[in-house]
CSV table of C-alpha atoms in Angstrom, one decimal:
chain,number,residue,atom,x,y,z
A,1,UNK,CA,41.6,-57.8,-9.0
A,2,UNK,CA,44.3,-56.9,-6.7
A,3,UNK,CA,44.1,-57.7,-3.0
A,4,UNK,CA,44.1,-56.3,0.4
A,5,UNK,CA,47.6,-54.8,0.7
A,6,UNK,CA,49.1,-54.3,4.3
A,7,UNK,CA,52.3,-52.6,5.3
A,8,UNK,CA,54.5,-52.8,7.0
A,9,UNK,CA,54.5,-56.6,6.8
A,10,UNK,CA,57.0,-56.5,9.8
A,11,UNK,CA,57.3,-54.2,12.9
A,12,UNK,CA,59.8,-55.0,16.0
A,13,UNK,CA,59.5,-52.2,18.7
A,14,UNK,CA,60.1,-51.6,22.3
A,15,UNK,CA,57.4,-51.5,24.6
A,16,UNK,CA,56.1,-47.8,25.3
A,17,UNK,CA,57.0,-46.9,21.7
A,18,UNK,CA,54.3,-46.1,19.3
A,19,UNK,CA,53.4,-47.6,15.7
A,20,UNK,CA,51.3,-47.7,13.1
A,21,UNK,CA,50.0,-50.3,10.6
A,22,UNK,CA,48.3,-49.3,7.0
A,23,UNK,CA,45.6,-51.3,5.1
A,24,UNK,CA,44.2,-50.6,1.4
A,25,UNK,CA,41.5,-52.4,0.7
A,26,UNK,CA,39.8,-54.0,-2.5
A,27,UNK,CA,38.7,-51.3,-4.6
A,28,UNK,CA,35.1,-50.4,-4.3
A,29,UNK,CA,34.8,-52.4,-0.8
A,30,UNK,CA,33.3,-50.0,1.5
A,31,UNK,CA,33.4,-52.1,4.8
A,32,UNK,CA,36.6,-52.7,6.4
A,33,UNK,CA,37.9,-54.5,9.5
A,34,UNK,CA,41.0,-54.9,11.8
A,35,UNK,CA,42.0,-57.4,13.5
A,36,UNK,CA,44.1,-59.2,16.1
A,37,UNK,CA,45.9,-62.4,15.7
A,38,UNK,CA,47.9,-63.7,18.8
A,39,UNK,CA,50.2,-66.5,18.4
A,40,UNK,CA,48.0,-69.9,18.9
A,41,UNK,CA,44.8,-67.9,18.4
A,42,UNK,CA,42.2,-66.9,16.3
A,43,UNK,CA,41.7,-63.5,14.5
A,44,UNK,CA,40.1,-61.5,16.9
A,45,UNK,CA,37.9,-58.5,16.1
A,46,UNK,CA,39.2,-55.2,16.4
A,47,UNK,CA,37.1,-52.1,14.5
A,48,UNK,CA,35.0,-52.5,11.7
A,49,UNK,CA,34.5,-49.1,9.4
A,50,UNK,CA,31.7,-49.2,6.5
A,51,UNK,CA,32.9,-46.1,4.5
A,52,UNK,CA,35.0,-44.0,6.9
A,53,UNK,CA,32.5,-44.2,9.8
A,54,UNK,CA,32.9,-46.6,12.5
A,55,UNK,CA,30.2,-49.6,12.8
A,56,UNK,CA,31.9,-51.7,15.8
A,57,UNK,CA,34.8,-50.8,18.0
A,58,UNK,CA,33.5,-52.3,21.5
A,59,UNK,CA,36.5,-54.7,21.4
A,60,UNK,CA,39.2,-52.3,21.0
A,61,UNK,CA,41.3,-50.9,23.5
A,62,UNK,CA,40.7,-47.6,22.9
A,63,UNK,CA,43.1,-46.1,26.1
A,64,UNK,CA,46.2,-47.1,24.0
A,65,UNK,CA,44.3,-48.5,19.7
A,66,UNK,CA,43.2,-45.8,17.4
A,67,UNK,CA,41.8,-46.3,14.2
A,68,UNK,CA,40.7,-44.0,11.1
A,69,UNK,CA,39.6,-43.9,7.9
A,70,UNK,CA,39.2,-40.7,6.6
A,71,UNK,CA,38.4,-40.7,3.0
A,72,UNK,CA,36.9,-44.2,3.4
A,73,UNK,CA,39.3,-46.3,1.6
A,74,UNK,CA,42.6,-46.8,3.3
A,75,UNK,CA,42.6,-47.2,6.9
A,76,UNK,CA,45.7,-46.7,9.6
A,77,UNK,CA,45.5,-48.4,13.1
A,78,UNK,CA,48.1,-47.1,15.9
A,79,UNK,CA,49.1,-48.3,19.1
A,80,UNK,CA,50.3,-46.0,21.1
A,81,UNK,CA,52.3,-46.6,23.9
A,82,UNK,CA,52.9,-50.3,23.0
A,83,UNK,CA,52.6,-53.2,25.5
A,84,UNK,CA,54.2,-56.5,25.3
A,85,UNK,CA,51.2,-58.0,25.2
A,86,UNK,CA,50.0,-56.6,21.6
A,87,UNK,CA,52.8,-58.5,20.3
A,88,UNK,CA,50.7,-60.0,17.4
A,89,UNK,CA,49.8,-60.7,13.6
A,90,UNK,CA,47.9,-57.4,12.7
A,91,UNK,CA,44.8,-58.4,10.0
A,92,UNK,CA,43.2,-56.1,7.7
A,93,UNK,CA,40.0,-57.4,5.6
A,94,UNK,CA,37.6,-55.8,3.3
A,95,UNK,CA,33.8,-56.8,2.2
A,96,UNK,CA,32.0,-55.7,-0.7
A,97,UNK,CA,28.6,-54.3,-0.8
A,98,UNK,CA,27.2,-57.3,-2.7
A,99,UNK,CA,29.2,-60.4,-1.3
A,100,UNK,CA,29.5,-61.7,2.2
A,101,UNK,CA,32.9,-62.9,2.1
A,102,UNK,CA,35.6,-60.8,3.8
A,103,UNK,CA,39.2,-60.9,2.1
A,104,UNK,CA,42.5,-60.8,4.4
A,105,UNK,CA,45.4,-59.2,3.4
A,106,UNK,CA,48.5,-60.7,4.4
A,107,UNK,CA,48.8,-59.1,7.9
A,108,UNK,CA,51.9,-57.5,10.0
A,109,UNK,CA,53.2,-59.5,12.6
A,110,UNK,CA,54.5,-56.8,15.2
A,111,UNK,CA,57.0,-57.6,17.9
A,112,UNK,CA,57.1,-55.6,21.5
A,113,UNK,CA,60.5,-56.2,23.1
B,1,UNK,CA,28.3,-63.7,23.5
B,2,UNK,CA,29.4,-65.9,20.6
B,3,UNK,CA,32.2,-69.1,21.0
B,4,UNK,CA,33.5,-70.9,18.4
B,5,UNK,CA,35.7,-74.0,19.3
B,6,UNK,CA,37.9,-76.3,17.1
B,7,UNK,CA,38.8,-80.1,17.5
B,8,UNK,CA,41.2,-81.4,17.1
B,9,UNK,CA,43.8,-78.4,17.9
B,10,UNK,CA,46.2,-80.4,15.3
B,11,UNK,CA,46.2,-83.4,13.4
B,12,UNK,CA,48.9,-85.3,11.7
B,13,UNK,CA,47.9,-87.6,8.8
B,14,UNK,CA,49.5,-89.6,5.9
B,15,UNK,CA,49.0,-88.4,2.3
B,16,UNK,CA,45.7,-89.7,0.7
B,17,UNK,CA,43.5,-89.8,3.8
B,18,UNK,CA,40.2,-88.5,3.8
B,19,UNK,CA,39.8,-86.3,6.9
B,20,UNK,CA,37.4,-84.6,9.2
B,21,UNK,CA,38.0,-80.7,11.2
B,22,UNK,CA,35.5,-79.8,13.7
B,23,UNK,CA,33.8,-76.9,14.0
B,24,UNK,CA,31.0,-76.1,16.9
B,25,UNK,CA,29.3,-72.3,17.8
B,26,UNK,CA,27.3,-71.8,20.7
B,27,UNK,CA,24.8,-69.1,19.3
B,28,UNK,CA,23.0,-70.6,16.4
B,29,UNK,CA,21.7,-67.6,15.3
B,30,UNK,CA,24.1,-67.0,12.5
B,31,UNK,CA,24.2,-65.4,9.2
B,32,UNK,CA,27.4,-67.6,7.7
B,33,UNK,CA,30.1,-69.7,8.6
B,34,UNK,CA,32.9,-69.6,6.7
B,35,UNK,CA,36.1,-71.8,6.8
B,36,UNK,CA,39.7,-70.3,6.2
B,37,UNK,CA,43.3,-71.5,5.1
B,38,UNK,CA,46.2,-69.8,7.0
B,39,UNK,CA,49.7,-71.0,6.0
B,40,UNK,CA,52.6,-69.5,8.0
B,41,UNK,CA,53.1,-66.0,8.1
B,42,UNK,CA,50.4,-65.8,5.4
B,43,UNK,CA,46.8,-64.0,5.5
B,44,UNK,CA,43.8,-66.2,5.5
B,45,UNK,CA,42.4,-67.4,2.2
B,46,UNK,CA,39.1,-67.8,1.8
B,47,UNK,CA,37.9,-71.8,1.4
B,48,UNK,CA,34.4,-71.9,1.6
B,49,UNK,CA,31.3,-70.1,2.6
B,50,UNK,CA,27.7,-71.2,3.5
B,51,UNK,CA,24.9,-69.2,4.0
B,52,UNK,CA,23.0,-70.3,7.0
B,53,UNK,CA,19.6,-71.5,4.7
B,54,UNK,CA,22.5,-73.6,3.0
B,55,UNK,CA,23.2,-77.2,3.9
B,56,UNK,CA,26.9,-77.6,2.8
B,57,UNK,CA,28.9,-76.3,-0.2
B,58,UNK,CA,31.8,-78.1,-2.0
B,59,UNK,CA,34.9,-77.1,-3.9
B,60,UNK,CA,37.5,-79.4,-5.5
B,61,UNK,CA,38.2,-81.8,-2.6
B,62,UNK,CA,36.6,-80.0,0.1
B,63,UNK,CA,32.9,-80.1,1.4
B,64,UNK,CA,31.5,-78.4,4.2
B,65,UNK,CA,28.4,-78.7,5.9
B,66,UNK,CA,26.1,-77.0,8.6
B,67,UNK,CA,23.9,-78.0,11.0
B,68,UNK,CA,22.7,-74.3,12.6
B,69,UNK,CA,20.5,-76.2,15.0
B,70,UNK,CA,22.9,-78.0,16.7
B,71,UNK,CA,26.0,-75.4,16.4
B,72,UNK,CA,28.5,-77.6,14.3
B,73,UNK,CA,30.0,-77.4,10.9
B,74,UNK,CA,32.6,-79.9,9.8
B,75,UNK,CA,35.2,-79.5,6.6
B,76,UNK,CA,35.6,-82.6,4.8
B,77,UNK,CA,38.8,-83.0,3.0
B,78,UNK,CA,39.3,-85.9,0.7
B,79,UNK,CA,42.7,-87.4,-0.8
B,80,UNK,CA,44.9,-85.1,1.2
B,81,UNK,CA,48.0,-83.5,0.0
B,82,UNK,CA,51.0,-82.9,1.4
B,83,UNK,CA,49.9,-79.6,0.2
B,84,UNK,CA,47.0,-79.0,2.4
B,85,UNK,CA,49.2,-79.0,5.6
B,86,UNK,CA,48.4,-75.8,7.3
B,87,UNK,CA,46.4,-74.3,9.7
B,88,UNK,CA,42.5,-74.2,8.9
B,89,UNK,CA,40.3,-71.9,10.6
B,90,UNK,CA,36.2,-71.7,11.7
B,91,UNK,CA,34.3,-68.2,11.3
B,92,UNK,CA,30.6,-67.7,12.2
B,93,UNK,CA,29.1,-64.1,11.3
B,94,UNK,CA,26.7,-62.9,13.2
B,95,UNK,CA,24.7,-59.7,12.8
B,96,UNK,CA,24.6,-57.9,16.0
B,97,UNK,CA,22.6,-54.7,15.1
B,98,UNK,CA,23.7,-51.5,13.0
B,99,UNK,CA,25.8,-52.9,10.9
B,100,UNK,CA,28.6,-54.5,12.8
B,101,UNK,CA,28.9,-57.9,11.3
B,102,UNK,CA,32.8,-59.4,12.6
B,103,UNK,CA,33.5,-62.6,12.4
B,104,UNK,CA,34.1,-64.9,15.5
B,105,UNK,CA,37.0,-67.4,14.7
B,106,UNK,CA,38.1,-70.7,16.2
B,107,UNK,CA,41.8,-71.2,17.6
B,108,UNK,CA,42.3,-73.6,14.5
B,109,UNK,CA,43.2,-76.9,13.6
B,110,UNK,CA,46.8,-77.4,12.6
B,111,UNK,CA,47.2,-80.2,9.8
B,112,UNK,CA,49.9,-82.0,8.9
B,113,UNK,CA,50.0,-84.7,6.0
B,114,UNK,CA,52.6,-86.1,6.0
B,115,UNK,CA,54.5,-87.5,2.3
Protein backbone atom coordinates (compact mmCIF):
# COMPACT_ATOMS: atom_id res chain seq x y z
CA UNK A 1 0.00 0.00 0.00
CA UNK A 2 1.69 3.17 -0.98
CA UNK A 3 1.88 6.06 1.36
CA UNK A 4 1.00 9.67 1.83
CA UNK A 5 3.04 11.42 -0.85
CA UNK A 6 3.83 15.21 -0.35
CA UNK A 7 5.47 17.61 -2.80
CA UNK A 8 7.30 19.60 -3.02
CA UNK A 9 9.52 18.14 -0.27
CA UNK A 10 11.46 21.54 -0.25
CA UNK A 11 10.33 25.18 -0.73
CA UNK A 12 12.79 28.38 0.01
CA UNK A 13 10.85 31.64 -0.73
CA UNK A 14 10.92 35.27 0.19
CA UNK A 15 8.59 36.63 2.50
CA UNK A 16 5.35 38.23 0.67
CA UNK A 17 5.66 35.60 -2.06
CA UNK A 18 3.07 32.97 -2.35
CA UNK A 19 3.25 28.96 -2.34
CA UNK A 20 1.65 26.06 -2.42
CA UNK A 21 2.18 22.52 -0.98
CA UNK A 22 0.29 19.19 -2.50
CA UNK A 23 -0.74 16.00 -0.53
CA UNK A 24 -2.24 12.53 -1.92
CA UNK A 25 -3.43 10.57 0.39
CA UNK A 26 -3.79 6.71 1.02
CA UNK A 27 -6.14 5.43 -1.39
CA UNK A 28 -9.65 5.07 -0.12
CA UNK A 29 -8.79 7.40 3.13
CA UNK A 30 -11.51 9.89 3.20
CA UNK A 31 -10.29 12.12 6.16
CA UNK A 32 -7.32 14.24 5.65
CA UNK A 33 -5.34 16.64 7.75
CA UNK A 34 -2.62 19.45 7.53
CA UNK A 35 -0.45 20.38 9.56
CA UNK A 36 2.23 22.66 11.02
CA UNK A 37 5.54 21.65 12.32
CA UNK A 38 7.86 24.48 13.63
CA UNK A 39 11.39 23.82 14.35
CA UNK A 40 11.50 22.42 18.24
CA UNK A 41 7.77 21.72 18.15
CA UNK A 42 5.08 19.51 17.75
CA UNK A 43 2.77 18.99 14.70
CA UNK A 44 0.30 21.42 15.14
CA UNK A 45 -3.21 21.21 13.63
CA UNK A 46 -4.10 22.93 10.67
CA UNK A 47 -7.51 21.82 8.58
CA UNK A 48 -8.98 18.56 8.66
CA UNK A 49 -11.23 17.60 5.47
CA UNK A 50 -13.37 14.19 5.62
CA UNK A 51 -14.11 13.89 1.78
CA UNK A 52 -13.66 17.25 0.27
CA UNK A 53 -15.63 19.12 2.96
CA UNK A 54 -14.06 20.78 5.76
CA UNK A 55 -14.53 19.29 9.48
CA UNK A 56 -11.97 21.63 11.51
CA UNK A 57 -10.20 24.75 10.38
CA UNK A 58 -10.48 27.01 13.71
CA UNK A 59 -6.67 26.89 13.98
CA UNK A 60 -5.86 28.06 10.61
CA UNK A 61 -4.91 31.43 9.66
CA UNK A 62 -7.31 31.87 7.18
CA UNK A 63 -6.28 35.91 6.35
CA UNK A 64 -3.15 34.52 4.61
CA UNK A 65 -3.80 29.74 4.68
CA UNK A 66 -6.21 28.33 2.16
CA UNK A 67 -6.97 24.90 1.83
CA UNK A 68 -9.09 22.61 -0.69
CA UNK A 69 -9.97 19.47 -1.67
CA UNK A 70 -12.14 19.39 -4.47
CA UNK A 71 -12.70 15.89 -5.64
CA UNK A 72 -11.98 14.64 -2.14
CA UNK A 73 -8.69 12.90 -2.59
CA UNK A 74 -5.72 15.17 -3.16
CA UNK A 75 -5.60 18.25 -1.22
CA UNK A 76 -3.41 21.74 -1.89
CA UNK A 77 -2.72 24.24 0.98
CA UNK A 78 -1.39 27.84 -0.05
CA UNK A 79 0.05 30.53 1.81
CA UNK A 80 -0.36 33.48 0.38
CA UNK A 81 1.59 36.35 1.11
CA UNK A 82 4.15 34.36 3.12
CA UNK A 83 5.61 35.51 6.53
CA UNK A 84 8.73 34.61 8.08
CA UNK A 85 7.15 33.12 10.65
CA UNK A 86 5.48 30.15 8.58
CA UNK A 87 8.89 29.00 8.06
CA UNK A 88 8.13 25.37 8.88
CA UNK A 89 7.83 21.41 8.11
CA UNK A 90 4.40 21.24 6.23
CA UNK A 91 2.54 17.65 7.34
CA UNK A 92 0.02 15.97 5.43
CA UNK A 93 -1.85 12.73 7.05
CA UNK A 94 -4.73 10.66 6.04
CA UNK A 95 -7.17 8.19 8.19
CA UNK A 96 -9.27 5.53 6.99
CA UNK A 97 -12.84 4.96 7.63
CA UNK A 98 -12.21 1.88 9.66
CA UNK A 99 -8.77 2.52 11.59
CA UNK A 100 -7.94 5.35 13.96
CA UNK A 101 -4.41 5.69 13.13
CA UNK A 102 -3.50 8.68 10.99
CA UNK A 103 -0.43 8.15 8.48
CA UNK A 104 2.16 11.20 7.80
CA UNK A 105 3.61 11.65 4.65
CA UNK A 106 7.02 12.82 4.70
CA UNK A 107 6.27 16.61 4.94
CA UNK A 108 7.84 19.90 3.09
CA UNK A 109 9.98 21.91 5.11
CA UNK A 110 9.41 25.54 3.66
CA UNK A 111 11.90 28.35 4.13
CA UNK A 112 10.77 32.27 4.23
CA UNK A 113 13.84 34.47 3.75
CA UNK B 1 -8.27 23.27 25.65
CA UNK B 2 -6.04 20.24 25.44
CA UNK B 3 -1.96 20.16 26.55
CA UNK B 4 0.24 17.58 26.02
CA UNK B 5 3.79 17.93 27.67
CA UNK B 6 6.96 15.72 27.27
CA UNK B 7 9.84 15.03 29.77
CA UNK B 8 12.61 14.83 29.33
CA UNK B 9 13.02 17.33 26.17
CA UNK B 10 16.18 14.96 25.28
CA UNK B 11 17.89 12.17 26.68
CA UNK B 12 21.26 10.70 25.95
CA UNK B 13 21.83 7.05 26.75
CA UNK B 14 24.34 4.20 26.16
CA UNK B 15 23.34 1.31 23.95
CA UNK B 16 21.46 -1.57 25.83
CA UNK B 17 19.58 0.62 28.45
CA UNK B 18 16.13 0.10 29.13
CA UNK B 19 14.44 3.63 29.11
CA UNK B 20 11.51 5.61 30.07
CA UNK B 21 9.71 8.89 27.80
CA UNK B 22 7.06 10.81 29.53
CA UNK B 23 3.97 11.66 28.37
CA UNK B 24 1.18 13.74 30.45
CA UNK B 25 -2.38 15.44 28.90
CA UNK B 26 -4.41 17.60 30.83
CA UNK B 27 -7.97 16.64 29.49
CA UNK B 28 -8.49 13.02 30.19
CA UNK B 29 -11.28 12.76 28.18
CA UNK B 30 -9.55 11.13 25.27
CA UNK B 31 -10.31 8.82 22.50
CA UNK B 32 -6.39 7.51 21.88
CA UNK B 33 -2.97 8.35 22.48
CA UNK B 34 -0.70 7.49 20.16
CA UNK B 35 3.12 7.63 20.20
CA UNK B 36 5.25 8.56 17.03
CA UNK B 37 8.95 8.23 15.63
CA UNK B 38 10.24 11.30 13.73
CA UNK B 39 13.82 10.99 12.41
CA UNK B 40 15.34 14.13 10.70
CA UNK B 41 13.75 15.55 7.96
CA UNK B 42 11.40 12.47 7.94
CA UNK B 43 7.49 12.26 8.44
CA UNK B 44 6.25 10.59 11.59
CA UNK B 45 5.95 6.84 11.71
CA UNK B 46 3.45 5.42 13.52
CA UNK B 47 4.80 3.29 16.84
CA UNK B 48 1.93 2.52 18.80
CA UNK B 49 -1.63 3.16 19.49
CA UNK B 50 -4.04 2.59 22.49
CA UNK B 51 -7.46 3.01 22.65
CA UNK B 52 -8.51 4.71 25.73
CA UNK B 53 -10.46 1.32 27.36
CA UNK B 54 -6.87 -0.13 26.67
CA UNK B 55 -4.21 -0.41 29.39
CA UNK B 56 -0.95 -0.54 27.25
CA UNK B 57 0.05 -2.16 24.00
CA UNK B 58 3.44 -3.62 23.07
CA UNK B 59 5.44 -4.17 19.93
CA UNK B 60 8.97 -5.73 19.59
CA UNK B 61 10.84 -3.76 22.33
CA UNK B 62 8.40 -1.09 23.03
CA UNK B 63 5.44 -1.03 25.54
CA UNK B 64 3.27 1.66 26.21
CA UNK B 65 0.81 2.32 28.75
CA UNK B 66 -2.09 4.63 29.79
CA UNK B 67 -3.42 5.86 32.82
CA UNK B 68 -6.54 8.23 31.44
CA UNK B 69 -7.34 9.13 34.95
CA UNK B 70 -4.35 10.61 35.88
CA UNK B 71 -3.27 12.10 32.25
CA UNK B 72 0.07 10.17 31.61
CA UNK B 73 1.25 7.66 29.24
CA UNK B 74 4.83 6.45 29.25
CA UNK B 75 6.81 4.46 26.26
CA UNK B 76 8.99 1.83 27.52
CA UNK B 77 11.93 1.03 25.41
CA UNK B 78 14.00 -2.00 26.29
CA UNK B 79 17.66 -2.85 24.95
CA UNK B 80 18.11 0.33 23.12
CA UNK B 81 19.73 0.64 19.82
CA UNK B 82 21.85 2.96 18.44
CA UNK B 83 19.10 2.76 16.02
CA UNK B 84 16.33 4.15 17.99
CA UNK B 85 18.07 7.59 18.35
CA UNK B 86 15.50 10.04 17.16
CA UNK B 87 12.96 12.23 18.13
CA UNK B 88 9.74 10.46 19.70
CA UNK B 89 6.53 12.14 19.82
CA UNK B 90 3.03 12.08 22.32
CA UNK B 91 -0.50 12.45 20.49
CA UNK B 92 -3.84 12.40 22.39
CA UNK B 93 -7.14 12.44 20.02
CA UNK B 94 -9.80 13.97 21.21
CA UNK B 95 -13.28 14.17 19.68
CA UNK B 96 -14.45 17.66 19.88
CA UNK B 97 -17.95 17.39 18.07
CA UNK B 98 -18.76 17.01 14.23
CA UNK B 99 -16.23 15.19 13.29
CA UNK B 100 -13.04 17.04 13.85
CA UNK B 101 -10.83 14.62 15.60
CA UNK B 102 -6.83 16.35 15.31
CA UNK B 103 -4.39 15.21 17.18
CA UNK B 104 -2.70 17.36 20.02
CA UNK B 105 1.22 16.53 20.05
CA UNK B 106 3.96 16.98 22.63
CA UNK B 107 7.24 19.06 21.69
CA UNK B 108 9.04 15.60 21.88
CA UNK B 109 11.73 13.82 23.47
CA UNK B 110 15.00 13.76 21.56
CA UNK B 111 16.92 10.43 22.17
CA UNK B 112 20.29 9.67 21.73
CA UNK B 113 21.96 6.10 22.40
CA UNK B 114 24.94 6.38 22.10
CA UNK B 115 27.34 3.05 20.55
Amino acid sequence: EAGVAQSPRYKIIEKRQSVAFWCNPISGHATLYWYQQILGQGPKLLIQFQNNGVVDDSQLPKDRFSAERLKGVDSTLKIQPAKLEDSAVYLCASRGQLTYEQYFGPGTRLTVT
Amino acid sequence: KQEVTQIPAALSVPEGENLVLNCSFTDSAIYNLQWFRQDPGKGLTSLLLIQSSQREQTSGRLNASLDKSSGRSTLYIAASQPGDSATYLCAVRVYSGGGADGLTFGKGTHLIIQP
